[in-house]
Short mmCIF file of C-alpha atoms in Angstrom, two decimals:
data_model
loop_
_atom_site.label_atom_id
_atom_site.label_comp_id
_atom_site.label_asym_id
_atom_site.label_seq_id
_atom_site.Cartn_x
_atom_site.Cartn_y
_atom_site.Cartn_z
CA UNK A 23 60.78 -218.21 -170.59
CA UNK A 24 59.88 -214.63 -170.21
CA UNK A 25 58.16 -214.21 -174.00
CA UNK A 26 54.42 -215.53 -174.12
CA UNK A 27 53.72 -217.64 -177.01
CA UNK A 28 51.08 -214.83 -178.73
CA UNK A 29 53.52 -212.05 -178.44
CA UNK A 30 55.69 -214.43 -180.77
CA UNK A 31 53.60 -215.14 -183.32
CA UNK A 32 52.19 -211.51 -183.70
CA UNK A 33 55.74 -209.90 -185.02
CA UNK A 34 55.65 -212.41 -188.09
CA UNK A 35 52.17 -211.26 -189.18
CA UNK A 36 53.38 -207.37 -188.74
CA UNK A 37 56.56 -208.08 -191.60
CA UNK A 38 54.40 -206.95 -194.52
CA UNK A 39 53.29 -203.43 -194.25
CA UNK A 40 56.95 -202.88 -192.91
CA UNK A 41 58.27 -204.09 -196.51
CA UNK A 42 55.99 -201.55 -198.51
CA UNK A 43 57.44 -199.12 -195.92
CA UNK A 44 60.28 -199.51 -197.13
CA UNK A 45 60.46 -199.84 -200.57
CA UNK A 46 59.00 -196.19 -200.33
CA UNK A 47 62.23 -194.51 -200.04
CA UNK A 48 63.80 -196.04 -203.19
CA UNK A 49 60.51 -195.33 -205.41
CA UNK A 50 61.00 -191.51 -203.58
CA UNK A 51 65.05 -191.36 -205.01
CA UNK A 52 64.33 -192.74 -208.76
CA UNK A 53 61.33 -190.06 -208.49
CA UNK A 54 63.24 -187.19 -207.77
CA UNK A 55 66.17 -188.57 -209.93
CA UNK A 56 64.02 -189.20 -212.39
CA UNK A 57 62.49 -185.24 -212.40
CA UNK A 58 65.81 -183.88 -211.25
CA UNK A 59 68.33 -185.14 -213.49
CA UNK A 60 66.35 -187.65 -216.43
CA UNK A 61 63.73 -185.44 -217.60
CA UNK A 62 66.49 -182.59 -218.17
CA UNK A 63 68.35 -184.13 -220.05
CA UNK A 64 66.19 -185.89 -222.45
CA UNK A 65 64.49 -182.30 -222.87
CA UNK A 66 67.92 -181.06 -224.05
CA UNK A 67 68.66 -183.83 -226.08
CA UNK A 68 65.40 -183.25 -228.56
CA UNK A 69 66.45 -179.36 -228.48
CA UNK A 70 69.87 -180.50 -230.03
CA UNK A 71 69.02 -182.70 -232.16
CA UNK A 72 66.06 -180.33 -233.22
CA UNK A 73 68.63 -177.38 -233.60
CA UNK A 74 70.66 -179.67 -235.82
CA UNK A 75 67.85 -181.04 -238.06
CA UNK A 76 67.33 -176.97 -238.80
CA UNK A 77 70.89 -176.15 -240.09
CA UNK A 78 71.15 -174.09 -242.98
CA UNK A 79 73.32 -172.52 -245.31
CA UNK A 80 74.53 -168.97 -243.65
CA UNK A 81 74.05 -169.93 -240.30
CA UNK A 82 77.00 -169.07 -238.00
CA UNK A 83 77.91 -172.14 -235.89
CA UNK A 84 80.19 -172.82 -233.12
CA UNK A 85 81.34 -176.70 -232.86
CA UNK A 86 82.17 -178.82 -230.12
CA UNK A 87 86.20 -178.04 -230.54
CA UNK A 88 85.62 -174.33 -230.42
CA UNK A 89 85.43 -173.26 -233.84
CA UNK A 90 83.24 -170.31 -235.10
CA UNK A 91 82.14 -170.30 -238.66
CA UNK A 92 79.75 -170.22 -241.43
CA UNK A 93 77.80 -173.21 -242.67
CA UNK A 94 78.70 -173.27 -246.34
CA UNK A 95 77.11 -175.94 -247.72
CA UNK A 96 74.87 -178.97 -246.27
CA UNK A 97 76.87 -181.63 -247.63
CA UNK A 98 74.06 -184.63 -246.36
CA UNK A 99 71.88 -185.53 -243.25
CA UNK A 100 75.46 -186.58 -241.20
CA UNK A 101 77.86 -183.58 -242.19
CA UNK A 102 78.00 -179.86 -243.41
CA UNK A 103 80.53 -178.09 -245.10
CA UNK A 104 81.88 -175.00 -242.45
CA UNK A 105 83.65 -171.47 -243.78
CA UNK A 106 86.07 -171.03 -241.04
CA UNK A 107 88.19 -168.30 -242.52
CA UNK A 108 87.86 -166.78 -246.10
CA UNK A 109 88.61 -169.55 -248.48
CA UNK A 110 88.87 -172.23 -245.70
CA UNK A 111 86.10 -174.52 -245.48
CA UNK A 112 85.80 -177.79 -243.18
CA UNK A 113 83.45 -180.46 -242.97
CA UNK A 114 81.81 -181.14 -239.42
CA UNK A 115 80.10 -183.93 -238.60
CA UNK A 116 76.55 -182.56 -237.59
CA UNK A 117 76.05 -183.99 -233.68
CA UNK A 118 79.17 -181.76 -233.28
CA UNK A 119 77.29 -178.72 -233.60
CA UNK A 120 76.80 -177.29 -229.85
CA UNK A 121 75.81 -173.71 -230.92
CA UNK A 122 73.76 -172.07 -233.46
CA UNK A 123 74.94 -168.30 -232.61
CA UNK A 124 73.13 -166.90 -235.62
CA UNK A 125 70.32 -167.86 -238.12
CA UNK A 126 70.04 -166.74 -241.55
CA UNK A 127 66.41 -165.40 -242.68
CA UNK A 128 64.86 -168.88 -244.75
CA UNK A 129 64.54 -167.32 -248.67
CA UNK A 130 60.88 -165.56 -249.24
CA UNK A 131 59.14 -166.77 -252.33
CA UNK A 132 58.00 -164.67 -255.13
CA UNK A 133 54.57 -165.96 -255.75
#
């Protein structure tokens, strides 16, 4: 009774901009998730898996469980062959590397 018919039909045409509106804060959140929390990780991810790929004999390792040793021998592309006390030698699976603490010097070449 009060409402005029054009003030009625006006708030229908005035729903679209007010959807893009907001749909802005969820494209705002998976931005700064995305930055914040994503991009981090993946970053870390090729480190570790590039710090891996580079394992060599002599390098002094720390694994996942805590122990410190000496990469014996590179058994294959999945495992390598840890010194963990003199005569003791275990085989780690490679992903279970978290730390290289020390690298050995790669072999010069007597050309």
């Amino acid at each position: 009774m009060f409402i005029t018919p054009a003030y009625a039909q006006s708030a229908g045409v005035a729903g679209a901009p007010d959807f893009l509106v907001s749909l802005l804060p969820f494209v705002a959140i998976f931005a700064i998730m995305y930055f914040l929390i994503i991009r981090p990780q993946r970053q870390r991810m090729k480190q570790h898996q590039e710090m891996v790929a580079n394992l060599r004999r002599g390098d002094t390792i720390v694994t996942t469980g805590g122990l410190i040793g000496k990469v014996a021998k590179v058994v294959d592309d999945g495992e390598v062959q840890v010194e963990i006390g003199e005569g003791v030698k275990v085989r780690v699976v490679r992903s279970m590397v978290q730390e290289v603490r020390s690298k050995t010097e790669p072999a010069k070449e007597n050309a």
